[in-house]
Amino acid sequence: MLRELPEYPWDQMVPFAERARRHPGGIVDLSIGSPVDPTPALIRDALAQATDAHAYPQTAGTPELRRAIVDWFERRRGVTGLAERNVLPTIGSKELVALLPFVLGVGEGDVIVHPRAAYPTYAIGAAIAGAESLASDDPAEWPANTALIWLNSPGNPDGRVLSVDELRSARERARELGAVIVSDECYAELGWDAPWDAERIPSILDPRVVGDDRSNVLAVYSLSKQSNMAGYRAAFAAGCGGVIQRLLTVRKHAGLMLPAPLQEAMVVALGDDAHVDAQREIYRARRAVLLPALLDAGFTIDHSEAGLYLWGSEGQGAWETIDRLAELGILAGPGPFYGDFYPQHVRFSLTASDERIAEAAARLRS
């Protein structure tokens, strides 16, 4: 049974945004992780060349797209052994996160586990399916009636990276429970602090985690961050062939298919590493400006070793911090939006222009 959904939390930010816009230097919006840099030209060109899309697209994805996803996982994530039946394109990752419990038949009497610091849609997906949600990072706490487990590495909002050992421990507990385990990995190309500035951030599908058994294990990825394709709604899932086939069957019946031109654009994006490396360096430079300014302003930054955000606290209530930042013309994300465990934290996004990031740093130091 569908549980009553909460009001959309970001509506609470309207008065703070209005106040920030009144700052003489204009607003610096660091609240939402929406890319501001251009989509690379090779991706836009691929989209333009594929606009003669007179036939219905393939729900499973074209063979070229499925092969591109498989190749990308091996080349960029160290995941071997995938075949085309193990991957599926989706219309962005948020709809998959929200609908996956319902599609898997999770419902009343079941528990869906998600991180303590969590993207809110994990809990929304539980509410849509009529299941209970549990915020827990400790596999020993996960109850016997757990049906679905969400991991998020690197995490949103906290940028936490799960090691191979942590991923393996979570997967082993999922097997004991007979639960599906899904890792949301859409920030995996954005590692900053050692060792992730030099090492590949591990996937739950890494052979060191699953061996040669991917049963009931999925990874979810999005091109929104690495390729500035948020407006394209280009994402995909990979892993257990049985779970992928169930998703595919439901999506065929429901007409959930990625438009054909976007599938062509995804093939090009997945095949080109240079634009991803360039975008990473843009975010690295912005982080190098904003992070020391936050530290100088008295913030403590927790985790944030990867991803698009800095997760910090100045030791007072999050809404007090949001209010003070709004007076400086800066908009950030309140920690309570990401769970009940972080009443003093706020999230700062790196998705603002170089000029706006520099302006935020100057205001924080003032």
Coordinates of C-alpha atoms in Angstrom, one line a residue:
M1 CA 0.0 0.0 0.0
L2 CA 1.3 3.4 -1.0
R3 CA 2.3 5.4 2.1
E4 CA 1.6 9.1 2.3
L5 CA 4.5 11.0 0.8
P6 CA 6.1 14.0 2.5
E7 CA 6.1 17.4 1.0
Y8 CA 9.0 18.1 -1.3
P9 CA 11.7 19.3 1.1
W10 CA 13.4 21.8 -1.2
D11 CA 10.2 24.0 -1.1
Q12 CA 11.4 25.0 2.4
M13 CA 14.4 26.7 0.8
V14 CA 12.4 29.3 -1.1
P15 CA 12.6 32.1 1.5
F16 CA 16.3 31.6 2.0
A17 CA 16.9 31.7 -1.8
E18 CA 14.9 34.9 -2.0
R19 CA 17.1 36.5 0.7
A20 CA 20.3 35.3 -0.9
R21 CA 19.2 36.8 -4.3
R22 CA 19.0 40.2 -2.6
H23 CA 22.7 40.2 -1.8
P24 CA 24.5 43.0 -3.8
G25 CA 26.7 40.5 -5.4
G26 CA 23.9 38.2 -6.3
I27 CA 23.2 34.6 -5.1
V28 CA 25.8 31.9 -5.0
D29 CA 23.7 28.7 -5.3
L30 CA 25.6 25.8 -3.8
S31 CA 22.5 23.9 -2.8
I32 CA 21.7 21.6 -5.8
G33 CA 24.2 19.4 -7.6
S34 CA 23.0 20.3 -11.1
P35 CA 25.9 20.7 -13.6
V36 CA 26.5 24.2 -14.9
D37 CA 29.3 23.4 -17.5
P38 CA 28.5 22.7 -21.1
T39 CA 27.7 19.2 -22.4
P40 CA 30.7 18.2 -24.4
A41 CA 30.4 18.9 -28.1
L42 CA 30.9 15.3 -29.2
I43 CA 27.9 14.3 -27.2
R44 CA 25.7 17.1 -28.5
D45 CA 26.8 16.3 -32.1
A46 CA 25.9 12.6 -31.6
L47 CA 22.5 13.6 -30.4
A48 CA 21.9 15.9 -33.3
Q49 CA 22.9 13.3 -35.8
A50 CA 20.5 10.8 -34.4
T51 CA 17.3 12.9 -34.5
D52 CA 15.7 10.9 -37.4
A53 CA 14.2 8.6 -34.8
H54 CA 11.0 7.5 -36.6
A55 CA 10.9 4.0 -34.9
Y56 CA 10.2 3.1 -31.3
P57 CA 13.5 2.8 -29.3
Q58 CA 14.6 -0.5 -27.8
T59 CA 13.7 -0.7 -24.1
A60 CA 16.7 -2.9 -23.5
G61 CA 18.9 -0.4 -25.3
T62 CA 20.5 -0.9 -28.6
P63 CA 23.2 -3.6 -28.9
E64 CA 25.7 -0.8 -29.4
L65 CA 24.6 0.9 -26.1
R66 CA 24.6 -2.3 -24.1
R67 CA 28.1 -3.1 -25.4
A68 CA 29.3 0.4 -24.6
I69 CA 28.0 0.0 -21.0
V70 CA 29.8 -3.4 -20.6
D71 CA 33.0 -2.0 -22.0
W72 CA 32.8 1.1 -19.8
F73 CA 32.4 -1.0 -16.6
E74 CA 35.5 -3.1 -17.5
R75 CA 37.6 -0.1 -18.6
R76 CA 36.7 2.5 -16.0
R77 CA 35.4 0.4 -13.0
G78 CA 37.4 -2.8 -13.2
V79 CA 34.3 -4.9 -13.5
T80 CA 34.8 -8.0 -15.7
G81 CA 32.5 -10.7 -16.9
L82 CA 29.4 -8.6 -17.8
A83 CA 27.3 -9.5 -20.9
E84 CA 24.6 -7.5 -22.6
R85 CA 21.9 -9.3 -20.6
N86 CA 23.5 -7.8 -17.4
V87 CA 22.9 -4.1 -18.3
L88 CA 19.9 -1.9 -18.8
P89 CA 19.7 1.8 -19.7
T90 CA 17.2 3.9 -17.6
I91 CA 15.6 7.3 -17.9
G92 CA 18.0 8.9 -15.4
S93 CA 18.8 7.1 -12.1
K94 CA 16.2 8.8 -9.8
E95 CA 13.2 7.0 -11.4
L96 CA 15.0 3.7 -11.0
V97 CA 15.8 4.4 -7.3
A98 CA 12.2 5.5 -6.6
L99 CA 10.5 2.6 -8.5
L100 CA 12.9 -0.3 -7.9
P101 CA 11.2 -1.5 -4.7
F102 CA 7.8 -1.6 -6.4
V103 CA 9.2 -3.4 -9.4
L104 CA 10.9 -6.0 -7.3
G105 CA 7.7 -6.7 -5.4
V106 CA 8.9 -5.3 -2.1
G107 CA 6.1 -4.1 0.1
E108 CA 4.3 -4.3 3.4
G109 CA 6.2 -6.1 6.0
D110 CA 9.5 -5.6 4.2
V111 CA 12.4 -3.3 5.2
I112 CA 14.5 -1.3 2.8
V113 CA 17.9 -0.3 4.2
H114 CA 19.7 2.9 3.1
P115 CA 22.6 4.9 4.5
R116 CA 22.3 7.1 7.5
A117 CA 23.3 10.1 5.4
A118 CA 21.1 9.5 2.4
Y119 CA 19.7 10.8 -0.8
P120 CA 16.0 11.1 0.1
T121 CA 14.7 9.1 -2.8
Y122 CA 15.7 5.8 -1.1
A123 CA 13.1 6.4 1.6
I124 CA 10.6 7.7 -0.9
G125 CA 11.0 4.4 -2.9
A126 CA 10.1 2.5 0.3
A127 CA 7.0 4.7 0.8
I128 CA 5.9 4.2 -2.8
A129 CA 6.1 0.4 -2.3
G130 CA 4.5 0.4 1.2
A131 CA 7.6 -0.9 2.9
E132 CA 9.5 0.4 5.9
S133 CA 12.8 2.2 5.5
L134 CA 15.8 1.9 7.9
A135 CA 18.8 4.2 8.0
S136 CA 21.8 2.1 8.9
D137 CA 25.4 1.8 7.9
D138 CA 26.0 -1.3 10.0
P139 CA 25.2 -4.7 8.4
A140 CA 24.8 -6.3 11.8
E141 CA 21.8 -4.0 12.4
W142 CA 19.9 -5.0 9.2
P143 CA 16.8 -7.1 10.3
A144 CA 15.7 -10.5 9.1
N145 CA 12.9 -9.0 7.0
T146 CA 15.2 -6.8 4.9
A147 CA 14.3 -7.1 1.3
L148 CA 16.4 -4.4 -0.4
I149 CA 19.6 -2.7 0.6
W150 CA 20.8 0.6 -0.8
L151 CA 24.5 1.6 -0.7
N152 CA 25.8 4.9 -2.0
S153 CA 29.5 5.2 -2.7
P154 CA 30.7 7.9 -3.1
G155 CA 27.9 9.1 -0.9
N156 CA 25.4 12.0 -1.4
P157 CA 25.6 14.2 0.7
D158 CA 28.7 13.1 2.6
G159 CA 31.2 12.0 -0.1
R160 CA 32.0 8.8 1.8
V161 CA 33.7 6.0 -0.2
L162 CA 33.1 2.4 0.8
S163 CA 36.2 0.2 0.6
V164 CA 36.3 -3.3 -1.0
D165 CA 36.1 -4.8 2.5
E166 CA 33.0 -2.7 3.4
L167 CA 31.3 -3.5 0.2
R168 CA 32.0 -7.2 0.6
S169 CA 30.7 -7.2 4.2
A170 CA 27.5 -5.6 3.0
R171 CA 27.1 -8.0 0.2
E172 CA 27.7 -11.0 2.5
R173 CA 25.0 -9.8 4.9
A174 CA 22.6 -9.3 2.0
R175 CA 23.1 -12.9 1.0
E176 CA 22.4 -14.1 4.5
L177 CA 19.1 -12.1 4.4
G178 CA 18.2 -13.1 0.8
A179 CA 18.0 -9.4 0.0
V180 CA 18.8 -7.6 -3.2
I181 CA 21.6 -5.1 -2.7
V182 CA 22.1 -2.1 -5.0
S183 CA 25.0 0.3 -5.0
D184 CA 24.3 3.9 -6.3
E185 CA 27.7 4.8 -7.7
C186 CA 27.1 7.9 -9.8
Y187 CA 30.0 9.9 -8.4
A188 CA 32.6 7.2 -8.8
E189 CA 34.7 9.2 -11.3
L190 CA 35.2 12.0 -8.8
G191 CA 37.8 11.0 -6.3
W192 CA 39.8 13.7 -4.4
D193 CA 41.5 12.6 -1.2
A194 CA 44.0 9.7 -0.9
P195 CA 43.8 7.0 -1.8
W196 CA 40.9 7.9 -4.2
D197 CA 42.9 10.6 -6.0
A198 CA 45.0 7.8 -7.4
E199 CA 43.1 4.6 -7.1
R200 CA 39.8 3.6 -8.8
I201 CA 36.8 3.9 -6.5
P202 CA 35.5 0.3 -6.1
S203 CA 32.2 -0.9 -7.5
I204 CA 30.0 -3.4 -5.8
L205 CA 30.4 -5.5 -9.0
D206 CA 34.2 -5.5 -8.6
P207 CA 35.4 -9.2 -8.6
R208 CA 37.1 -8.5 -5.3
V209 CA 33.6 -8.0 -3.8
V210 CA 31.4 -10.5 -5.6
G211 CA 33.8 -13.0 -7.1
D212 CA 32.0 -14.6 -10.0
D213 CA 28.6 -14.5 -8.4
R214 CA 26.5 -11.3 -9.1
S215 CA 23.2 -12.8 -8.0
N216 CA 20.9 -10.2 -6.4
V217 CA 23.6 -7.5 -6.8
L218 CA 23.2 -4.3 -8.9
A219 CA 25.2 -1.2 -9.5
V220 CA 23.5 2.0 -10.7
Y221 CA 25.3 4.8 -12.6
S222 CA 24.4 8.1 -14.2
L223 CA 26.1 10.2 -16.8
S224 CA 24.7 13.4 -15.3
K225 CA 27.8 14.2 -13.3
Q226 CA 30.7 12.9 -15.3
S227 CA 29.5 14.1 -18.7
N228 CA 27.2 17.1 -17.8
M229 CA 24.2 15.2 -19.1
A230 CA 21.7 15.8 -16.3
G231 CA 19.2 17.2 -18.9
Y232 CA 19.5 14.1 -21.0
R233 CA 18.3 11.7 -18.2
A234 CA 21.0 9.1 -19.2
A235 CA 21.7 6.4 -16.7
F236 CA 21.9 2.6 -16.4
A237 CA 21.9 -0.4 -14.1
A238 CA 24.2 -3.5 -14.3
G239 CA 24.6 -6.7 -12.4
C240 CA 22.5 -9.7 -11.7
G241 CA 21.0 -11.0 -15.0
G242 CA 17.8 -12.2 -13.3
V243 CA 17.1 -8.9 -11.6
I244 CA 17.9 -7.0 -14.9
Q245 CA 15.5 -9.2 -16.8
R246 CA 12.7 -8.5 -14.3
L247 CA 13.3 -4.8 -14.6
L248 CA 13.3 -5.1 -18.4
T249 CA 10.0 -7.0 -18.5
V250 CA 8.3 -4.4 -16.3
R251 CA 9.7 -1.5 -18.3
K252 CA 8.6 -3.1 -21.6
H253 CA 5.0 -3.3 -20.3
A254 CA 5.1 0.2 -18.9
G255 CA 6.8 1.8 -21.9
L256 CA 9.8 3.1 -19.9
M257 CA 12.3 3.4 -22.7
L258 CA 15.2 5.8 -23.3
P259 CA 14.7 7.9 -26.5
A260 CA 16.7 6.6 -29.4
P261 CA 18.8 9.9 -29.9
L262 CA 19.8 9.8 -26.3
Q263 CA 20.9 6.2 -26.6
E264 CA 23.2 7.3 -29.4
A265 CA 24.6 10.1 -27.3
M266 CA 25.2 7.7 -24.4
V267 CA 27.3 5.4 -26.7
V268 CA 29.6 8.4 -27.6
A269 CA 29.8 9.6 -24.0
L270 CA 30.7 6.2 -22.6
G271 CA 33.4 5.7 -25.2
D272 CA 35.2 8.9 -24.6
D273 CA 37.3 9.3 -21.4
A274 CA 39.0 12.6 -22.2
H275 CA 36.0 14.8 -21.5
V276 CA 35.4 13.0 -18.1
D277 CA 39.0 13.6 -17.1
A278 CA 38.7 17.3 -18.1
Q279 CA 35.5 17.7 -16.1
R280 CA 37.1 16.1 -13.1
E281 CA 39.9 18.6 -13.1
I282 CA 37.4 21.5 -13.3
Y283 CA 35.7 20.2 -10.1
R284 CA 39.0 19.6 -8.5
A285 CA 40.0 23.2 -9.0
R286 CA 36.7 24.5 -7.6
R287 CA 37.0 22.2 -4.6
A288 CA 40.5 23.6 -4.0
V289 CA 39.0 27.1 -3.7
L290 CA 35.9 26.4 -1.7
L291 CA 37.3 23.8 0.8
P292 CA 40.0 26.1 2.5
A293 CA 37.5 29.0 2.6
L294 CA 35.0 26.8 4.5
L295 CA 37.8 25.7 6.9
D296 CA 38.9 29.3 7.4
A297 CA 35.3 30.2 8.2
G298 CA 35.1 27.7 11.0
F299 CA 33.5 24.7 9.3
T300 CA 34.5 21.1 10.0
I301 CA 34.3 19.0 6.9
D302 CA 33.5 15.4 7.3
H303 CA 34.3 12.7 4.7
S304 CA 33.9 14.5 1.4
E305 CA 36.8 12.5 0.0
A306 CA 34.9 12.1 -3.3
G307 CA 31.9 13.3 -5.1
L308 CA 30.4 16.7 -5.9
Y309 CA 29.8 18.0 -2.3
L310 CA 31.5 19.2 0.8
W311 CA 29.7 18.0 3.9
G312 CA 30.3 20.4 6.8
S313 CA 29.2 21.8 10.1
E314 CA 30.0 24.9 12.1
G315 CA 28.7 23.4 15.4
Q316 CA 25.2 24.8 15.4
G317 CA 21.9 23.9 14.0
A318 CA 21.7 23.4 10.3
W319 CA 18.9 25.9 9.8
E320 CA 20.9 28.6 11.7
T321 CA 23.8 28.0 9.4
I322 CA 21.5 28.1 6.3
D323 CA 20.1 31.4 7.6
R324 CA 23.5 32.9 8.2
L325 CA 24.7 31.8 4.7
A326 CA 21.7 33.3 3.1
E327 CA 22.7 36.7 4.6
L328 CA 26.0 36.2 2.7
G329 CA 24.1 35.5 -0.5
I330 CA 25.1 31.8 -0.3
L331 CA 22.5 29.0 -0.6
A332 CA 23.5 25.5 0.7
G333 CA 21.6 22.3 1.4
P334 CA 20.4 21.6 5.0
G335 CA 21.6 18.3 6.6
P336 CA 18.1 17.4 7.9
F337 CA 17.1 16.8 4.2
Y338 CA 19.4 13.8 4.2
G339 CA 18.2 12.1 7.4
D340 CA 17.7 12.6 11.1
F341 CA 21.2 12.1 12.2
Y342 CA 22.8 15.3 11.0
P343 CA 21.0 18.3 12.5
Q344 CA 24.1 20.5 12.3
H345 CA 25.4 19.7 8.9
V346 CA 25.0 21.5 5.6
R347 CA 26.0 20.4 2.0
F348 CA 27.9 22.6 -0.3
S349 CA 27.8 21.7 -4.0
L350 CA 30.8 22.2 -6.4
T351 CA 28.4 22.7 -9.3
A352 CA 28.7 26.4 -9.6
S353 CA 30.8 28.4 -12.0
D354 CA 34.5 29.2 -11.2
E355 CA 33.4 32.9 -10.7
R356 CA 30.6 31.9 -8.3
I357 CA 32.8 29.5 -6.3
A358 CA 35.5 32.3 -6.0
E359 CA 32.8 34.7 -4.9
A360 CA 31.5 32.3 -2.2
A361 CA 35.1 31.8 -0.9
A362 CA 35.5 35.6 -0.7
R363 CA 32.3 36.1 1.2
L364 CA 33.0 33.2 3.6
R365 CA 36.4 34.8 4.5
S366 CA 34.8 38.2 5.0

